[in-house]
mmJSON file of the N, C-alpha and C atoms, coordinates in Angstrom:
{"data_MODEL":{"atom_site":{
"group_PDB":["ATOM","ATOM","ATOM","ATOM","ATOM","ATOM","ATOM","ATOM","ATOM","ATOM","ATOM","ATOM","ATOM","ATOM","ATOM","ATOM","ATOM","ATOM","ATOM","ATOM","ATOM","ATOM","ATOM","ATOM","ATOM","ATOM","ATOM","ATOM","ATOM","ATOM","ATOM","ATOM","ATOM","ATOM","ATOM","ATOM","ATOM","ATOM","ATOM","ATOM","ATOM","ATOM","ATOM","ATOM","ATOM","ATOM","ATOM","ATOM","ATOM","ATOM","ATOM","ATOM","ATOM","ATOM","ATOM","ATOM","ATOM","ATOM","ATOM","ATOM","ATOM","ATOM","ATOM","ATOM","ATOM","ATOM","ATOM","ATOM","ATOM","ATOM","ATOM","ATOM","ATOM","ATOM","ATOM","ATOM","ATOM","ATOM","ATOM","ATOM","ATOM","ATOM","ATOM","ATOM","ATOM","ATOM","ATOM","ATOM","ATOM","ATOM","ATOM","ATOM","ATOM","ATOM","ATOM","ATOM","ATOM","ATOM","ATOM","ATOM","ATOM","ATOM","ATOM","ATOM","ATOM","ATOM","ATOM","ATOM","ATOM","ATOM","ATOM","ATOM","ATOM","ATOM","ATOM","ATOM","ATOM","ATOM","ATOM","ATOM","ATOM","ATOM","ATOM","ATOM","ATOM","ATOM","ATOM","ATOM","ATOM","ATOM","ATOM","ATOM","ATOM","ATOM","ATOM","ATOM","ATOM","ATOM","ATOM","ATOM","ATOM","ATOM","ATOM","ATOM","ATOM","ATOM","ATOM","ATOM","ATOM","ATOM","ATOM","ATOM","ATOM","ATOM","ATOM","ATOM","ATOM","ATOM","ATOM","ATOM","ATOM","ATOM","ATOM","ATOM","ATOM","ATOM","ATOM","ATOM","ATOM","ATOM","ATOM","ATOM","ATOM","ATOM","ATOM","ATOM","ATOM","ATOM","ATOM","ATOM","ATOM","ATOM","ATOM","ATOM","ATOM","ATOM","ATOM","ATOM","ATOM","ATOM","ATOM","ATOM","ATOM","ATOM","ATOM","ATOM","ATOM","ATOM","ATOM","ATOM","ATOM","ATOM","ATOM","ATOM","ATOM","ATOM","ATOM","ATOM","ATOM","ATOM","ATOM","ATOM","ATOM"],
"id":[1,2,3,4,5,6,7,8,9,10,11,12,13,14,15,16,17,18,19,20,21,22,23,24,25,26,27,28,29,30,31,32,33,34,35,36,37,38,39,40,41,42,43,44,45,46,47,48,49,50,51,52,53,54,55,56,57,58,59,60,61,62,63,64,65,66,67,68,69,70,71,72,73,74,75,76,77,78,79,80,81,82,83,84,85,86,87,88,89,90,91,92,93,94,95,96,97,98,99,100,101,102,103,104,105,106,107,108,109,110,111,112,113,114,115,116,117,118,119,120,121,122,123,124,125,126,127,128,129,130,131,132,133,134,135,136,137,138,139,140,141,142,143,144,145,146,147,148,149,150,151,152,153,154,155,156,157,158,159,160,161,162,163,164,165,166,167,168,169,170,171,172,173,174,175,176,177,178,179,180,181,182,183,184,185,186,187,188,189,190,191,192,193,194,195,196,197,198,199,200,201,202,203,204,205,206,207,208,209,210,211,212,213],
"type_symbol":["N","C","C","N","C","C","N","C","C","N","C","C","N","C","C","N","C","C","N","C","C","N","C","C","N","C","C","N","C","C","N","C","C","N","C","C","N","C","C","N","C","C","N","C","C","N","C","C","N","C","C","N","C","C","N","C","C","N","C","C","N","C","C","N","C","C","N","C","C","N","C","C","N","C","C","N","C","C","N","C","C","N","C","C","N","C","C","N","C","C","N","C","C","N","C","C","N","C","C","N","C","C","N","C","C","N","C","C","N","C","C","N","C","C","N","C","C","N","C","C","N","C","C","N","C","C","N","C","C","N","C","C","N","C","C","N","C","C","N","C","C","N","C","C","N","C","C","N","C","C","N","C","C","N","C","C","N","C","C","N","C","C","N","C","C","N","C","C","N","C","C","N","C","C","N","C","C","N","C","C","N","C","C","N","C","C","N","C","C","N","C","C","N","C","C","N","C","C","N","C","C","N","C","C","N","C","C","N","C","C","N","C","C"],
"label_atom_id":["N","CA","C","N","CA","C","N","CA","C","N","CA","C","N","CA","C","N","CA","C","N","CA","C","N","CA","C","N","CA","C","N","CA","C","N","CA","C","N","CA","C","N","CA","C","N","CA","C","N","CA","C","N","CA","C","N","CA","C","N","CA","C","N","CA","C","N","CA","C","N","CA","C","N","CA","C","N","CA","C","N","CA","C","N","CA","C","N","CA","C","N","CA","C","N","CA","C","N","CA","C","N","CA","C","N","CA","C","N","CA","C","N","CA","C","N","CA","C","N","CA","C","N","CA","C","N","CA","C","N","CA","C","N","CA","C","N","CA","C","N","CA","C","N","CA","C","N","CA","C","N","CA","C","N","CA","C","N","CA","C","N","CA","C","N","CA","C","N","CA","C","N","CA","C","N","CA","C","N","CA","C","N","CA","C","N","CA","C","N","CA","C","N","CA","C","N","CA","C","N","CA","C","N","CA","C","N","CA","C","N","CA","C","N","CA","C","N","CA","C","N","CA","C","N","CA","C","N","CA","C","N","CA","C","N","CA","C","N","CA","C","N","CA","C","N","CA","C"],
"label_alt_id":[null,null,null,null,null,null,null,null,null,null,null,null,null,null,null,null,null,null,null,null,null,null,null,null,null,null,null,null,null,null,null,null,null,null,null,null,null,null,null,null,null,null,null,null,null,null,null,null,null,null,null,null,null,null,null,null,null,null,null,null,null,null,null,null,null,null,null,null,null,null,null,null,null,null,null,null,null,null,null,null,null,null,null,null,null,null,null,null,null,null,null,null,null,null,null,null,null,null,null,null,null,null,null,null,null,null,null,null,null,null,null,null,null,null,null,null,null,null,null,null,null,null,null,null,null,null,null,null,null,null,null,null,null,null,null,null,null,null,null,null,null,null,null,null,null,null,null,null,null,null,null,null,null,null,null,null,null,null,null,null,null,null,null,null,null,null,null,null,null,null,null,null,null,null,null,null,null,null,null,null,null,null,null,null,null,null,null,null,null,null,null,null,null,null,null,null,null,null,null,null,null,null,null,null,null,null,null,null,null,null,null,null,null],
"label_comp_id":["MET","MET","MET","GLU","GLU","GLU","PHE","PHE","PHE","VAL","VAL","VAL","ILE","ILE","ILE","ALA","ALA","ALA","PRO","PRO","PRO","ASP","ASP","ASP","HIS","HIS","HIS","PRO","PRO","PRO","ALA","ALA","ALA","LEU","LEU","LEU","PRO","PRO","PRO","GLY","GLY","GLY","HIS","HIS","HIS","PHE","PHE","PHE","PRO","PRO","PRO","GLY","GLY","GLY","ARG","ARG","ARG","PRO","PRO","PRO","ILE","ILE","ILE","VAL","VAL","VAL","PRO","PRO","PRO","GLY","GLY","GLY","VAL","VAL","VAL","VAL","VAL","VAL","ILE","ILE","ILE","LEU","LEU","LEU","ASP","ASP","ASP","LEU","LEU","LEU","VAL","VAL","VAL","LEU","LEU","LEU","ALA","ALA","ALA","ALA","ALA","ALA","ILE","ILE","ILE","GLU","GLU","GLU","SER","SER","SER","ALA","ALA","ALA","HIS","HIS","HIS","GLY","GLY","GLY","PRO","PRO","PRO","LEU","LEU","LEU","GLY","GLY","GLY","PRO","PRO","PRO","LEU","LEU","LEU","ARG","ARG","ARG","LEU","LEU","LEU","PRO","PRO","PRO","GLN","GLN","GLN","VAL","VAL","VAL","LYS","LYS","LYS","PHE","PHE","PHE","VAL","VAL","VAL","GLN","GLN","GLN","PRO","PRO","PRO","LEU","LEU","LEU","LEU","LEU","LEU","PRO","PRO","PRO","GLY","GLY","GLY","GLN","GLN","GLN","GLY","GLY","GLY","ALA","ALA","ALA","ARG","ARG","ARG","ILE","ILE","ILE","THR","THR","THR","LEU","LEU","LEU","ASP","ASP","ASP","THR","THR","THR","ALA","ALA","ALA","THR","THR","THR","PRO","PRO","PRO"],
"label_asym_id":["A","A","A","A","A","A","A","A","A","A","A","A","A","A","A","A","A","A","A","A","A","A","A","A","A","A","A","A","A","A","A","A","A","A","A","A","A","A","A","A","A","A","A","A","A","A","A","A","A","A","A","A","A","A","A","A","A","A","A","A","A","A","A","A","A","A","A","A","A","A","A","A","A","A","A","A","A","A","A","A","A","A","A","A","A","A","A","A","A","A","A","A","A","A","A","A","A","A","A","A","A","A","A","A","A","A","A","A","A","A","A","A","A","A","A","A","A","A","A","A","A","A","A","A","A","A","A","A","A","A","A","A","A","A","A","A","A","A","A","A","A","A","A","A","A","A","A","A","A","A","A","A","A","A","A","A","A","A","A","A","A","A","A","A","A","A","A","A","A","A","A","A","A","A","A","A","A","A","A","A","A","A","A","A","A","A","A","A","A","A","A","A","A","A","A","A","A","A","A","A","A","A","A","A","A","A","A","A","A","A","A","A","A"],
"label_entity_id":["1","1","1","1","1","1","1","1","1","1","1","1","1","1","1","1","1","1","1","1","1","1","1","1","1","1","1","1","1","1","1","1","1","1","1","1","1","1","1","1","1","1","1","1","1","1","1","1","1","1","1","1","1","1","1","1","1","1","1","1","1","1","1","1","1","1","1","1","1","1","1","1","1","1","1","1","1","1","1","1","1","1","1","1","1","1","1","1","1","1","1","1","1","1","1","1","1","1","1","1","1","1","1","1","1","1","1","1","1","1","1","1","1","1","1","1","1","1","1","1","1","1","1","1","1","1","1","1","1","1","1","1","1","1","1","1","1","1","1","1","1","1","1","1","1","1","1","1","1","1","1","1","1","1","1","1","1","1","1","1","1","1","1","1","1","1","1","1","1","1","1","1","1","1","1","1","1","1","1","1","1","1","1","1","1","1","1","1","1","1","1","1","1","1","1","1","1","1","1","1","1","1","1","1","1","1","1","1","1","1","1","1","1"],
"label_seq_id":[1,1,1,2,2,2,3,3,3,4,4,4,5,5,5,6,6,6,7,7,7,8,8,8,9,9,9,10,10,10,11,11,11,12,12,12,13,13,13,14,14,14,15,15,15,16,16,16,17,17,17,18,18,18,19,19,19,20,20,20,21,21,21,22,22,22,23,23,23,24,24,24,25,25,25,26,26,26,27,27,27,28,28,28,29,29,29,30,30,30,31,31,31,32,32,32,33,33,33,34,34,34,35,35,35,36,36,36,37,37,37,38,38,38,39,39,39,40,40,40,41,41,41,42,42,42,43,43,43,44,44,44,45,45,45,46,46,46,47,47,47,48,48,48,49,49,49,50,50,50,51,51,51,52,52,52,53,53,53,54,54,54,55,55,55,56,56,56,57,57,57,58,58,58,59,59,59,60,60,60,61,61,61,62,62,62,63,63,63,64,64,64,65,65,65,66,66,66,67,67,67,68,68,68,69,69,69,70,70,70,71,71,71],
"pdbx_PDB_ins_code":[null,null,null,null,null,null,null,null,null,null,null,null,null,null,null,null,null,null,null,null,null,null,null,null,null,null,null,null,null,null,null,null,null,null,null,null,null,null,null,null,null,null,null,null,null,null,null,null,null,null,null,null,null,null,null,null,null,null,null,null,null,null,null,null,null,null,null,null,null,null,null,null,null,null,null,null,null,null,null,null,null,null,null,null,null,null,null,null,null,null,null,null,null,null,null,null,null,null,null,null,null,null,null,null,null,null,null,null,null,null,null,null,null,null,null,null,null,null,null,null,null,null,null,null,null,null,null,null,null,null,null,null,null,null,null,null,null,null,null,null,null,null,null,null,null,null,null,null,null,null,null,null,null,null,null,null,null,null,null,null,null,null,null,null,null,null,null,null,null,null,null,null,null,null,null,null,null,null,null,null,null,null,null,null,null,null,null,null,null,null,null,null,null,null,null,null,null,null,null,null,null,null,null,null,null,null,null,null,null,null,null,null,null],
"Cartn_x":[98.19,98.087,98.776,99.694,100.191,99.597,99.727,98.651,99.369,99.487,99.479,98.214,97.397,96.525,96.81,97.079,97.834,97.274,98.34,97.725,96.926,96.323,95.22,93.906,93.88,92.839,91.349,90.562,89.188,88.561,89.089,88.478,89.069,90.529,90.886,90.916,90.215,90.529,89.621,88.367,87.718,88.574,89.559,89.923,91.422,91.789,91.387,92.44,91.983,92.592,93.758,94.722,96.043,96.63,96.022,96.974,96.076,96.504,95.076,95.313,94.48,94.031,93.596,93.78,93.107,91.487,90.718,89.43,89.343,88.646,88.609,88.086,86.367,86.079,86.756,87.919,88.689,89.357,90.012,90.807,89.771,88.843,87.808,87.549,87.143,86.802,87.901,89.333,90.31,90.64,90.251,89.699,89.014,87.729,86.978,87.208,87.938,88.125,89.213,90.411,91.205,90.572,89.34,89.002,87.921,87.101,86.455,87.486,88.68,90.004,90.174,90.543,90.843,89.639,88.086,87.448,86.035,86.083,84.802,83.83,82.76,81.502,81.404,81.386,80.355,79.058,78.789,77.12,77.014,75.441,75.783,76.577,76.819,77.622,77.638,77.717,77.895,78.928,79.885,80.697,80.4,79.614,79.599,80.033,81.515,82.612,84.1,84.374,86.035,86.794,88.338,89.015,90.296,90.684,92.0,92.817,94.107,94.993,95.921,95.87,96.676,96.515,96.057,95.974,97.146,96.697,97.217,97.602,98.535,98.807,98.646,98.209,98.548,99.999,99.975,101.299,101.993,101.584,102.316,102.115,102.945,102.771,102.091,101.253,99.905,99.952,99.686,99.38,98.226,97.869,96.361,97.068,96.848,97.034,95.793,95.769,94.586,94.766,94.081,94.776,93.582,94.025,92.302,92.468,93.703,93.337,91.888,91.506,90.262,90.583,89.735,90.315,89.975],
"Cartn_y":[124.601,123.965,122.658,122.249,120.907,120.886,119.657,118.11,116.872,116.281,114.88,114.441,113.809,112.616,111.485,112.045,110.638,109.501,108.821,107.012,106.735,107.596,107.294,108.229,108.676,109.255,108.156,108.881,108.075,107.194,107.856,107.644,106.201,106.14,104.517,103.373,102.952,101.743,100.451,101.698,100.643,100.75,101.403,101.838,101.63,100.423,99.31,98.227,97.253,96.9,96.262,96.407,95.901,96.742,97.383,98.469,99.778,100.536,101.801,102.826,102.945,104.297,105.862,106.447,107.875,108.179,108.162,107.804,109.17,109.363,110.251,111.354,111.03,112.441,113.105,112.383,113.322,114.272,113.886,114.509,115.581,115.246,116.683,117.427,116.876,117.754,119.148,118.632,119.33,120.328,119.919,120.729,121.153,121.319,122.281,123.141,122.884,123.946,125.245,124.781,125.218,126.417,125.712,126.817,127.602,127.927,128.322,129.405,128.948,129.837,130.694,130.582,131.388,132.257,131.622,132.347,132.713,132.395,132.819,131.537,131.541,129.882,129.992,128.465,128.334,127.715,127.69,126.975,125.915,125.371,124.177,123.743,122.484,122.293,120.735,120.745,119.187,118.642,117.324,116.98,115.755,116.168,114.588,113.876,114.34,113.054,113.737,112.916,113.403,112.036,112.412,111.559,111.659,110.512,110.417,109.553,110.352,109.664,108.435,108.503,107.736,107.483,106.779,106.472,107.471,107.983,108.452,108.014,107.581,106.931,107.612,106.947,107.452,108.185,109.515,110.23,110.255,110.346,110.869,112.206,113.237,114.539,114.753,115.716,115.78,117.524,117.946,119.39,119.491,120.747,121.419,122.669,122.511,123.764,124.44,125.858,126.418,126.882,126.754,127.687,128.419,129.573,130.849,131.248,130.872,131.588,131.162,131.943,131.805,130.932,130.251,129.826,130.317],
"Cartn_z":[103.156,104.469,104.978,105.631,106.064,107.044,107.165,108.031,107.947,109.279,109.807,110.536,109.952,110.774,111.467,113.318,113.718,113.7,113.973,113.803,114.714,115.592,116.589,116.756,115.541,114.89,114.958,115.71,115.781,114.387,113.709,111.978,111.957,111.956,111.62,111.758,113.14,113.194,112.287,111.64,110.586,109.157,108.882,107.762,107.559,107.426,107.219,108.362,109.283,110.085,109.734,110.29,110.065,109.277,108.446,107.135,107.251,108.268,108.042,106.738,106.509,105.231,105.818,105.679,106.258,105.461,105.597,105.482,104.339,103.586,102.494,103.23,103.951,104.351,105.654,106.055,106.911,106.116,105.112,104.064,103.638,103.521,102.59,103.603,104.629,106.012,106.005,106.152,106.285,104.902,103.437,102.115,102.626,102.76,103.307,104.172,105.392,106.068,105.629,104.73,103.922,103.463,102.585,101.449,102.008,103.515,104.243,105.086,105.239,105.774,105.24,103.411,102.751,102.39,102.05,101.59,102.389,103.703,104.905,103.986,105.127,105.597,103.995,103.933,102.398,101.745,102.886,103.362,102.354,102.409,101.888,100.346,100.275,99.363,98.881,97.451,96.92,96.423,96.92,95.848,95.227,93.785,93.084,92.89,92.899,92.777,92.967,93.919,94.379,93.627,93.542,93.042,94.226,94.892,95.529,94.655,94.721,93.227,94.548,95.526,96.065,97.393,98.393,99.797,100.633,101.859,102.586,103.857,104.62,105.363,106.869,107.776,109.682,109.463,110.171,110.289,109.266,107.944,106.852,105.995,106.61,106.17,104.88,104.451,103.583,103.235,102.324,101.861,100.984,101.421,101.116,99.738,98.858,97.726,97.258,97.446,96.686,95.754,94.313,92.851,93.396,93.208,93.245,91.806,90.655,89.56,89.028,87.918,87.264,86.219,85.518,83.861,83.088],
"occupancy":[1.0,1.0,1.0,1.0,1.0,1.0,1.0,1.0,1.0,1.0,1.0,1.0,1.0,1.0,1.0,1.0,1.0,1.0,1.0,1.0,1.0,1.0,1.0,1.0,1.0,1.0,1.0,1.0,1.0,1.0,1.0,1.0,1.0,1.0,1.0,1.0,1.0,1.0,1.0,1.0,1.0,1.0,1.0,1.0,1.0,1.0,1.0,1.0,1.0,1.0,1.0,1.0,1.0,1.0,1.0,1.0,1.0,1.0,1.0,1.0,1.0,1.0,1.0,1.0,1.0,1.0,1.0,1.0,1.0,1.0,1.0,1.0,1.0,1.0,1.0,1.0,1.0,1.0,1.0,1.0,1.0,1.0,1.0,1.0,1.0,1.0,1.0,1.0,1.0,1.0,1.0,1.0,1.0,1.0,1.0,1.0,1.0,1.0,1.0,1.0,1.0,1.0,1.0,1.0,1.0,1.0,1.0,1.0,1.0,1.0,1.0,1.0,1.0,1.0,1.0,1.0,1.0,1.0,1.0,1.0,1.0,1.0,1.0,1.0,1.0,1.0,1.0,1.0,1.0,1.0,1.0,1.0,1.0,1.0,1.0,1.0,1.0,1.0,1.0,1.0,1.0,1.0,1.0,1.0,1.0,1.0,1.0,1.0,1.0,1.0,1.0,1.0,1.0,1.0,1.0,1.0,1.0,1.0,1.0,1.0,1.0,1.0,1.0,1.0,1.0,1.0,1.0,1.0,1.0,1.0,1.0,1.0,1.0,1.0,1.0,1.0,1.0,1.0,1.0,1.0,1.0,1.0,1.0,1.0,1.0,1.0,1.0,1.0,1.0,1.0,1.0,1.0,1.0,1.0,1.0,1.0,1.0,1.0,1.0,1.0,1.0,1.0,1.0,1.0,1.0,1.0,1.0,1.0,1.0,1.0,1.0,1.0,1.0],
"B_iso_or_equiv":[0.0,0.0,0.0,0.0,0.0,0.0,0.0,0.0,0.0,0.0,0.0,0.0,0.0,0.0,0.0,0.0,0.0,0.0,0.0,0.0,0.0,0.0,0.0,0.0,0.0,0.0,0.0,0.0,0.0,0.0,0.0,0.0,0.0,0.0,0.0,0.0,0.0,0.0,0.0,0.0,0.0,0.0,0.0,0.0,0.0,0.0,0.0,0.0,0.0,0.0,0.0,0.0,0.0,0.0,0.0,0.0,0.0,0.0,0.0,0.0,0.0,0.0,0.0,0.0,0.0,0.0,0.0,0.0,0.0,0.0,0.0,0.0,0.0,0.0,0.0,0.0,0.0,0.0,0.0,0.0,0.0,0.0,0.0,0.0,0.0,0.0,0.0,0.0,0.0,0.0,0.0,0.0,0.0,0.0,0.0,0.0,0.0,0.0,0.0,0.0,0.0,0.0,0.0,0.0,0.0,0.0,0.0,0.0,0.0,0.0,0.0,0.0,0.0,0.0,0.0,0.0,0.0,0.0,0.0,0.0,0.0,0.0,0.0,0.0,0.0,0.0,0.0,0.0,0.0,0.0,0.0,0.0,0.0,0.0,0.0,0.0,0.0,0.0,0.0,0.0,0.0,0.0,0.0,0.0,0.0,0.0,0.0,0.0,0.0,0.0,0.0,0.0,0.0,0.0,0.0,0.0,0.0,0.0,0.0,0.0,0.0,0.0,0.0,0.0,0.0,0.0,0.0,0.0,0.0,0.0,0.0,0.0,0.0,0.0,0.0,0.0,0.0,0.0,0.0,0.0,0.0,0.0,0.0,0.0,0.0,0.0,0.0,0.0,0.0,0.0,0.0,0.0,0.0,0.0,0.0,0.0,0.0,0.0,0.0,0.0,0.0,0.0,0.0,0.0,0.0,0.0,0.0,0.0,0.0,0.0,0.0,0.0,0.0],
"pdbx_formal_charge":[null,null,null,null,null,null,null,null,null,null,null,null,null,null,null,null,null,null,null,null,null,null,null,null,null,null,null,null,null,null,null,null,null,null,null,null,null,null,null,null,null,null,null,null,null,null,null,null,null,null,null,null,null,null,null,null,null,null,null,null,null,null,null,null,null,null,null,null,null,null,null,null,null,null,null,null,null,null,null,null,null,null,null,null,null,null,null,null,null,null,null,null,null,null,null,null,null,null,null,null,null,null,null,null,null,null,null,null,null,null,null,null,null,null,null,null,null,null,null,null,null,null,null,null,null,null,null,null,null,null,null,null,null,null,null,null,null,null,null,null,null,null,null,null,null,null,null,null,null,null,null,null,null,null,null,null,null,null,null,null,null,null,null,null,null,null,null,null,null,null,null,null,null,null,null,null,null,null,null,null,null,null,null,null,null,null,null,null,null,null,null,null,null,null,null,null,null,null,null,null,null,null,null,null,null,null,null,null,null,null,null,null,null],
"auth_seq_id":[1,1,1,2,2,2,3,3,3,4,4,4,5,5,5,6,6,6,7,7,7,8,8,8,9,9,9,10,10,10,11,11,11,12,12,12,13,13,13,14,14,14,15,15,15,16,16,16,17,17,17,18,18,18,19,19,19,20,20,20,21,21,21,22,22,22,23,23,23,24,24,24,25,25,25,26,26,26,27,27,27,28,28,28,29,29,29,30,30,30,31,31,31,32,32,32,33,33,33,34,34,34,35,35,35,36,36,36,37,37,37,38,38,38,39,39,39,40,40,40,41,41,41,42,42,42,43,43,43,44,44,44,45,45,45,46,46,46,47,47,47,48,48,48,49,49,49,50,50,50,51,51,51,52,52,52,53,53,53,54,54,54,55,55,55,56,56,56,57,57,57,58,58,58,59,59,59,60,60,60,61,61,61,62,62,62,63,63,63,64,64,64,65,65,65,66,66,66,67,67,67,68,68,68,69,69,69,70,70,70,71,71,71],
"auth_comp_id":["MET","MET","MET","GLU","GLU","GLU","PHE","PHE","PHE","VAL","VAL","VAL","ILE","ILE","ILE","ALA","ALA","ALA","PRO","PRO","PRO","ASP","ASP","ASP","HIS","HIS","HIS","PRO","PRO","PRO","ALA","ALA","ALA","LEU","LEU","LEU","PRO","PRO","PRO","GLY","GLY","GLY","HIS","HIS","HIS","PHE","PHE","PHE","PRO","PRO","PRO","GLY","GLY","GLY","ARG","ARG","ARG","PRO","PRO","PRO","ILE","ILE","ILE","VAL","VAL","VAL","PRO","PRO","PRO","GLY","GLY","GLY","VAL","VAL","VAL","VAL","VAL","VAL","ILE","ILE","ILE","LEU","LEU","LEU","ASP","ASP","ASP","LEU","LEU","LEU","VAL","VAL","VAL","LEU","LEU","LEU","ALA","ALA","ALA","ALA","ALA","ALA","ILE","ILE","ILE","GLU","GLU","GLU","SER","SER","SER","ALA","ALA","ALA","HIS","HIS","HIS","GLY","GLY","GLY","PRO","PRO","PRO","LEU","LEU","LEU","GLY","GLY","GLY","PRO","PRO","PRO","LEU","LEU","LEU","ARG","ARG","ARG","LEU","LEU","LEU","PRO","PRO","PRO","GLN","GLN","GLN","VAL","VAL","VAL","LYS","LYS","LYS","PHE","PHE","PHE","VAL","VAL","VAL","GLN","GLN","GLN","PRO","PRO","PRO","LEU","LEU","LEU","LEU","LEU","LEU","PRO","PRO","PRO","GLY","GLY","GLY","GLN","GLN","GLN","GLY","GLY","GLY","ALA","ALA","ALA","ARG","ARG","ARG","ILE","ILE","ILE","THR","THR","THR","LEU","LEU","LEU","ASP","ASP","ASP","THR","THR","THR","ALA","ALA","ALA","THR","THR","THR","PRO","PRO","PRO"],
"auth_asym_id":["A","A","A","A","A","A","A","A","A","A","A","A","A","A","A","A","A","A","A","A","A","A","A","A","A","A","A","A","A","A","A","A","A","A","A","A","A","A","A","A","A","A","A","A","A","A","A","A","A","A","A","A","A","A","A","A","A","A","A","A","A","A","A","A","A","A","A","A","A","A","A","A","A","A","A","A","A","A","A","A","A","A","A","A","A","A","A","A","A","A","A","A","A","A","A","A","A","A","A","A","A","A","A","A","A","A","A","A","A","A","A","A","A","A","A","A","A","A","A","A","A","A","A","A","A","A","A","A","A","A","A","A","A","A","A","A","A","A","A","A","A","A","A","A","A","A","A","A","A","A","A","A","A","A","A","A","A","A","A","A","A","A","A","A","A","A","A","A","A","A","A","A","A","A","A","A","A","A","A","A","A","A","A","A","A","A","A","A","A","A","A","A","A","A","A","A","A","A","A","A","A","A","A","A","A","A","A","A","A","A","A","A","A"],
"auth_atom_id":["N","CA","C","N","CA","C","N","CA","C","N","CA","C","N","CA","C","N","CA","C","N","CA","C","N","CA","C","N","CA","C","N","CA","C","N","CA","C","N","CA","C","N","CA","C","N","CA","C","N","CA","C","N","CA","C","N","CA","C","N","CA","C","N","CA","C","N","CA","C","N","CA","C","N","CA","C","N","CA","C","N","CA","C","N","CA","C","N","CA","C","N","CA","C","N","CA","C","N","CA","C","N","CA","C","N","CA","C","N","CA","C","N","CA","C","N","CA","C","N","CA","C","N","CA","C","N","CA","C","N","CA","C","N","CA","C","N","CA","C","N","CA","C","N","CA","C","N","CA","C","N","CA","C","N","CA","C","N","CA","C","N","CA","C","N","CA","C","N","CA","C","N","CA","C","N","CA","C","N","CA","C","N","CA","C","N","CA","C","N","CA","C","N","CA","C","N","CA","C","N","CA","C","N","CA","C","N","CA","C","N","CA","C","N","CA","C","N","CA","C","N","CA","C","N","CA","C","N","CA","C","N","CA","C","N","CA","C","N","CA","C","N","CA","C","N","CA","C"],
"pdbx_PDB_model_num":[1,1,1,1,1,1,1,1,1,1,1,1,1,1,1,1,1,1,1,1,1,1,1,1,1,1,1,1,1,1,1,1,1,1,1,1,1,1,1,1,1,1,1,1,1,1,1,1,1,1,1,1,1,1,1,1,1,1,1,1,1,1,1,1,1,1,1,1,1,1,1,1,1,1,1,1,1,1,1,1,1,1,1,1,1,1,1,1,1,1,1,1,1,1,1,1,1,1,1,1,1,1,1,1,1,1,1,1,1,1,1,1,1,1,1,1,1,1,1,1,1,1,1,1,1,1,1,1,1,1,1,1,1,1,1,1,1,1,1,1,1,1,1,1,1,1,1,1,1,1,1,1,1,1,1,1,1,1,1,1,1,1,1,1,1,1,1,1,1,1,1,1,1,1,1,1,1,1,1,1,1,1,1,1,1,1,1,1,1,1,1,1,1,1,1,1,1,1,1,1,1,1,1,1,1,1,1,1,1,1,1,1,1]
}}}
């Protein structure tokens, strides 16, 4: 799933004035939507630790890929 967060997204004004980045919660919402699209409703879910390897800027393209292989 490819996506772009528009520069006028309502979550951006506080993250961070003068050099906005997309908040992690916005990205996680899209990740959960992608998982539910592929596998159905998730129900209650906890994500005790999440790490973003680089910032996502408004207007920058990004992609969510799901690896369905089992270890």
